[in-house]
């Protein structure tokens, strides 16, 4: 049962965990944006950089001003905790630059 505090401000949230995808992530995000824009729905792509050690963070920076993409750069915590963080962000109506760098204390536990 959704209440007003549980409702997402968009029709679809795409949770995208990313690790060391410097070479392809820009094309992947652009492709998703093109397809989703063609559907005429209100969407948000949450791109979670899970502590990449290549140039993924720099590549993702080109999307920081995109209204439909939320870029989150965080320390590596693995696939499961990263997905959970994405779900928590999607459920939140707070999408601000403070989410672009998530401190460890705000990450969901893997337990």
mmCIF file with all atom_site columns, C-alpha atoms in Angstrom:
data_model
loop_
_atom_site.group_PDB
_atom_site.id
_atom_site.type_symbol
_atom_site.label_atom_id
_atom_site.label_alt_id
_atom_site.label_comp_id
_atom_site.label_asym_id
_atom_site.label_entity_id
_atom_site.label_seq_id
_atom_site.pdbx_PDB_ins_code
_atom_site.Cartn_x
_atom_site.Cartn_y
_atom_site.Cartn_z
_atom_site.occupancy
_atom_site.B_iso_or_equiv
_atom_site.pdbx_formal_charge
_atom_site.auth_seq_id
_atom_site.auth_comp_id
_atom_site.auth_asym_id
_atom_site.auth_atom_id
_atom_site.pdbx_PDB_model_num
ATOM 1   C CA . UNK A 1 1   ? 0.000  0.000  0.000   1.00 0.00 ? 1   UNK A CA 1
ATOM 2   C CA . UNK A 1 2   ? 1.488  3.312  -1.077  1.00 0.00 ? 2   UNK A CA 1
ATOM 3   C CA . UNK A 1 3   ? 1.026  6.442  0.955   1.00 0.00 ? 3   UNK A CA 1
ATOM 4   C CA . UNK A 1 4   ? 2.029  9.916  -0.105  1.00 0.00 ? 4   UNK A CA 1
ATOM 5   C CA . UNK A 1 5   ? 5.377  9.483  1.654   1.00 0.00 ? 5   UNK A CA 1
ATOM 6   C CA . UNK A 1 6   ? 5.986  6.178  -0.173  1.00 0.00 ? 6   UNK A CA 1
ATOM 7   C CA . UNK A 1 7   ? 5.201  7.468  -3.657  1.00 0.00 ? 7   UNK A CA 1
ATOM 8   C CA . UNK A 1 8   ? 7.963  8.049  -6.135  1.00 0.00 ? 8   UNK A CA 1
ATOM 9   C CA . UNK A 1 9   ? 7.828  11.335 -8.051  1.00 0.00 ? 9   UNK A CA 1
ATOM 10  C CA . UNK A 1 10  ? 8.172  9.446  -11.371 1.00 0.00 ? 10  UNK A CA 1
ATOM 11  C CA . UNK A 1 11  ? 6.659  6.471  -13.186 1.00 0.00 ? 11  UNK A CA 1
ATOM 12  C CA . UNK A 1 12  ? 9.840  4.410  -13.458 1.00 0.00 ? 12  UNK A CA 1
ATOM 13  C CA . UNK A 1 13  ? 13.181 4.300  -11.664 1.00 0.00 ? 13  UNK A CA 1
ATOM 14  C CA . UNK A 1 14  ? 16.029 2.378  -13.268 1.00 0.00 ? 14  UNK A CA 1
ATOM 15  C CA . UNK A 1 15  ? 18.644 1.275  -10.734 1.00 0.00 ? 15  UNK A CA 1
ATOM 16  C CA . UNK A 1 16  ? 22.006 0.856  -12.480 1.00 0.00 ? 16  UNK A CA 1
ATOM 17  C CA . UNK A 1 17  ? 24.946 -0.458 -10.425 1.00 0.00 ? 17  UNK A CA 1
ATOM 18  C CA . UNK A 1 18  ? 28.226 0.354  -12.173 1.00 0.00 ? 18  UNK A CA 1
ATOM 19  C CA . UNK A 1 19  ? 31.756 -0.896 -11.580 1.00 0.00 ? 19  UNK A CA 1
ATOM 20  C CA . UNK A 1 20  ? 34.695 -0.179 -13.908 1.00 0.00 ? 20  UNK A CA 1
ATOM 21  C CA . UNK A 1 21  ? 32.593 0.587  -16.996 1.00 0.00 ? 21  UNK A CA 1
ATOM 22  C CA . UNK A 1 22  ? 34.529 3.640  -18.213 1.00 0.00 ? 22  UNK A CA 1
ATOM 23  C CA . UNK A 1 23  ? 34.571 2.515  -21.839 1.00 0.00 ? 23  UNK A CA 1
ATOM 24  C CA . UNK A 1 24  ? 30.855 1.885  -22.291 1.00 0.00 ? 24  UNK A CA 1
ATOM 25  C CA . UNK A 1 25  ? 28.803 3.612  -19.584 1.00 0.00 ? 25  UNK A CA 1
ATOM 26  C CA . UNK A 1 26  ? 28.221 6.881  -21.462 1.00 0.00 ? 26  UNK A CA 1
ATOM 27  C CA . UNK A 1 27  ? 26.783 5.004  -24.456 1.00 0.00 ? 27  UNK A CA 1
ATOM 28  C CA . UNK A 1 28  ? 24.703 2.754  -22.203 1.00 0.00 ? 28  UNK A CA 1
ATOM 29  C CA . UNK A 1 29  ? 23.169 5.709  -20.350 1.00 0.00 ? 29  UNK A CA 1
ATOM 30  C CA . UNK A 1 30  ? 22.499 7.633  -23.564 1.00 0.00 ? 30  UNK A CA 1
ATOM 31  C CA . UNK A 1 31  ? 20.816 4.569  -25.052 1.00 0.00 ? 31  UNK A CA 1
ATOM 32  C CA . UNK A 1 32  ? 18.585 4.065  -22.004 1.00 0.00 ? 32  UNK A CA 1
ATOM 33  C CA . UNK A 1 33  ? 17.691 7.764  -21.990 1.00 0.00 ? 33  UNK A CA 1
ATOM 34  C CA . UNK A 1 34  ? 16.738 7.669  -25.679 1.00 0.00 ? 34  UNK A CA 1
ATOM 35  C CA . UNK A 1 35  ? 14.506 4.618  -25.256 1.00 0.00 ? 35  UNK A CA 1
ATOM 36  C CA . UNK A 1 36  ? 12.842 5.860  -22.059 1.00 0.00 ? 36  UNK A CA 1
ATOM 37  C CA . UNK A 1 37  ? 12.282 9.344  -23.485 1.00 0.00 ? 37  UNK A CA 1
ATOM 38  C CA . UNK A 1 38  ? 10.471 7.741  -26.401 1.00 0.00 ? 38  UNK A CA 1
ATOM 39  C CA . UNK A 1 39  ? 8.001  6.143  -24.011 1.00 0.00 ? 39  UNK A CA 1
ATOM 40  C CA . UNK A 1 40  ? 6.674  9.516  -22.818 1.00 0.00 ? 40  UNK A CA 1
ATOM 41  C CA . UNK A 1 41  ? 6.917  8.559  -19.153 1.00 0.00 ? 41  UNK A CA 1
ATOM 42  C CA . UNK A 1 42  ? 8.457  10.347 -16.203 1.00 0.00 ? 42  UNK A CA 1
ATOM 43  C CA . UNK A 1 43  ? 11.597 8.355  -15.371 1.00 0.00 ? 43  UNK A CA 1
ATOM 44  C CA . UNK A 1 44  ? 14.799 8.546  -13.372 1.00 0.00 ? 44  UNK A CA 1
ATOM 45  C CA . UNK A 1 45  ? 17.989 6.551  -13.958 1.00 0.00 ? 45  UNK A CA 1
ATOM 46  C CA . UNK A 1 46  ? 19.958 6.124  -10.751 1.00 0.00 ? 46  UNK A CA 1
ATOM 47  C CA . UNK A 1 47  ? 23.556 5.419  -11.794 1.00 0.00 ? 47  UNK A CA 1
ATOM 48  C CA . UNK A 1 48  ? 25.476 4.060  -8.809  1.00 0.00 ? 48  UNK A CA 1
ATOM 49  C CA . UNK A 1 49  ? 29.233 4.056  -9.287  1.00 0.00 ? 49  UNK A CA 1
ATOM 50  C CA . UNK A 1 50  ? 30.304 1.355  -6.832  1.00 0.00 ? 50  UNK A CA 1
ATOM 51  C CA . UNK A 1 51  ? 33.863 2.556  -6.195  1.00 0.00 ? 51  UNK A CA 1
ATOM 52  C CA . UNK A 1 52  ? 35.199 2.059  -9.723  1.00 0.00 ? 52  UNK A CA 1
ATOM 53  C CA . UNK A 1 53  ? 38.974 2.184  -10.001 1.00 0.00 ? 53  UNK A CA 1
ATOM 54  C CA . UNK A 1 54  ? 39.076 3.213  -13.660 1.00 0.00 ? 54  UNK A CA 1
ATOM 55  C CA . UNK A 1 55  ? 37.745 6.475  -15.139 1.00 0.00 ? 55  UNK A CA 1
ATOM 56  C CA . UNK A 1 56  ? 34.058 5.651  -14.640 1.00 0.00 ? 56  UNK A CA 1
ATOM 57  C CA . UNK A 1 57  ? 33.555 8.512  -12.176 1.00 0.00 ? 57  UNK A CA 1
ATOM 58  C CA . UNK A 1 58  ? 34.907 11.052 -14.674 1.00 0.00 ? 58  UNK A CA 1
ATOM 59  C CA . UNK A 1 59  ? 32.795 9.593  -17.481 1.00 0.00 ? 59  UNK A CA 1
ATOM 60  C CA . UNK A 1 60  ? 29.655 9.774  -15.344 1.00 0.00 ? 60  UNK A CA 1
ATOM 61  C CA . UNK A 1 61  ? 30.329 13.439 -14.574 1.00 0.00 ? 61  UNK A CA 1
ATOM 62  C CA . UNK A 1 62  ? 28.916 14.400 -17.989 1.00 0.00 ? 62  UNK A CA 1
ATOM 63  C CA . UNK A 1 63  ? 25.492 13.339 -16.664 1.00 0.00 ? 63  UNK A CA 1
ATOM 64  C CA . UNK A 1 64  ? 25.550 15.375 -13.432 1.00 0.00 ? 64  UNK A CA 1
ATOM 65  C CA . UNK A 1 65  ? 23.325 18.097 -14.918 1.00 0.00 ? 65  UNK A CA 1
ATOM 66  C CA . UNK A 1 66  ? 20.827 15.698 -16.494 1.00 0.00 ? 66  UNK A CA 1
ATOM 67  C CA . UNK A 1 67  ? 17.408 15.946 -14.852 1.00 0.00 ? 67  UNK A CA 1
ATOM 68  C CA . UNK A 1 68  ? 16.644 12.296 -15.599 1.00 0.00 ? 68  UNK A CA 1
ATOM 69  C CA . UNK A 1 69  ? 19.920 10.846 -14.262 1.00 0.00 ? 69  UNK A CA 1
ATOM 70  C CA . UNK A 1 70  ? 21.021 10.735 -10.631 1.00 0.00 ? 70  UNK A CA 1
ATOM 71  C CA . UNK A 1 71  ? 24.746 9.968  -10.411 1.00 0.00 ? 71  UNK A CA 1
ATOM 72  C CA . UNK A 1 72  ? 25.922 8.501  -7.119  1.00 0.00 ? 72  UNK A CA 1
ATOM 73  C CA . UNK A 1 73  ? 29.647 7.978  -6.530  1.00 0.00 ? 73  UNK A CA 1
ATOM 74  C CA . UNK A 1 74  ? 30.310 5.788  -3.501  1.00 0.00 ? 74  UNK A CA 1
ATOM 75  C CA . UNK A 1 75  ? 32.867 3.467  -2.009  1.00 0.00 ? 75  UNK A CA 1
ATOM 76  C CA . UNK A 1 76  ? 32.740 -0.136 -3.169  1.00 0.00 ? 76  UNK A CA 1
ATOM 77  C CA . UNK A 1 77  ? 30.280 -2.208 -1.183  1.00 0.00 ? 77  UNK A CA 1
ATOM 78  C CA . UNK A 1 78  ? 29.316 -4.909 -3.668  1.00 0.00 ? 78  UNK A CA 1
ATOM 79  C CA . UNK A 1 79  ? 26.286 -5.511 -5.839  1.00 0.00 ? 79  UNK A CA 1
ATOM 80  C CA . UNK A 1 80  ? 23.668 -6.239 -3.142  1.00 0.00 ? 80  UNK A CA 1
ATOM 81  C CA . UNK A 1 81  ? 24.207 -3.200 -0.910  1.00 0.00 ? 81  UNK A CA 1
ATOM 82  C CA . UNK A 1 82  ? 24.521 -0.979 -3.984  1.00 0.00 ? 82  UNK A CA 1
ATOM 83  C CA . UNK A 1 83  ? 21.168 -2.168 -5.342  1.00 0.00 ? 83  UNK A CA 1
ATOM 84  C CA . UNK A 1 84  ? 19.553 -1.614 -1.921  1.00 0.00 ? 84  UNK A CA 1
ATOM 85  C CA . UNK A 1 85  ? 20.933 1.913  -1.835  1.00 0.00 ? 85  UNK A CA 1
ATOM 86  C CA . UNK A 1 86  ? 19.461 2.512  -5.281  1.00 0.00 ? 86  UNK A CA 1
ATOM 87  C CA . UNK A 1 87  ? 16.045 1.315  -4.097  1.00 0.00 ? 87  UNK A CA 1
ATOM 88  C CA . UNK A 1 88  ? 16.245 3.618  -1.083  1.00 0.00 ? 88  UNK A CA 1
ATOM 89  C CA . UNK A 1 89  ? 17.140 6.585  -3.281  1.00 0.00 ? 89  UNK A CA 1
ATOM 90  C CA . UNK A 1 90  ? 14.321 5.742  -5.701  1.00 0.00 ? 90  UNK A CA 1
ATOM 91  C CA . UNK A 1 91  ? 11.779 5.693  -2.887  1.00 0.00 ? 91  UNK A CA 1
ATOM 92  C CA . UNK A 1 92  ? 13.021 9.026  -1.601  1.00 0.00 ? 92  UNK A CA 1
ATOM 93  C CA . UNK A 1 93  ? 11.691 12.264 -2.992  1.00 0.00 ? 93  UNK A CA 1
ATOM 94  C CA . UNK A 1 94  ? 15.004 13.909 -2.099  1.00 0.00 ? 94  UNK A CA 1
ATOM 95  C CA . UNK A 1 95  ? 17.199 14.023 -5.183  1.00 0.00 ? 95  UNK A CA 1
ATOM 96  C CA . UNK A 1 96  ? 19.904 16.554 -4.494  1.00 0.00 ? 96  UNK A CA 1
ATOM 97  C CA . UNK A 1 97  ? 23.620 16.898 -5.019  1.00 0.00 ? 97  UNK A CA 1
ATOM 98  C CA . UNK A 1 98  ? 24.187 15.620 -1.478  1.00 0.00 ? 98  UNK A CA 1
ATOM 99  C CA . UNK A 1 99  ? 23.307 12.181 -2.831  1.00 0.00 ? 99  UNK A CA 1
ATOM 100 C CA . UNK A 1 100 ? 26.098 12.314 -5.384  1.00 0.00 ? 100 UNK A CA 1
ATOM 101 C CA . UNK A 1 101 ? 28.636 11.222 -2.768  1.00 0.00 ? 101 UNK A CA 1
ATOM 102 C CA . UNK A 1 102 ? 27.234 8.792  -0.221  1.00 0.00 ? 102 UNK A CA 1
ATOM 103 C CA . UNK A 1 103 ? 29.177 8.400  3.031   1.00 0.00 ? 103 UNK A CA 1
ATOM 104 C CA . UNK A 1 104 ? 29.500 4.882  4.404   1.00 0.00 ? 104 UNK A CA 1
ATOM 105 C CA . UNK A 1 105 ? 27.225 5.738  7.341   1.00 0.00 ? 105 UNK A CA 1
ATOM 106 C CA . UNK A 1 106 ? 24.267 6.297  4.968   1.00 0.00 ? 106 UNK A CA 1
ATOM 107 C CA . UNK A 1 107 ? 24.697 3.047  3.048   1.00 0.00 ? 107 UNK A CA 1
ATOM 108 C CA . UNK A 1 108 ? 22.344 0.153  3.854   1.00 0.00 ? 108 UNK A CA 1
ATOM 109 C CA . UNK A 1 109 ? 23.955 -2.768 5.621   1.00 0.00 ? 109 UNK A CA 1
ATOM 110 C CA . UNK A 1 110 ? 24.420 -5.982 3.695   1.00 0.00 ? 110 UNK A CA 1
ATOM 111 C CA . UNK A 1 111 ? 22.890 -8.016 6.516   1.00 0.00 ? 111 UNK A CA 1
#
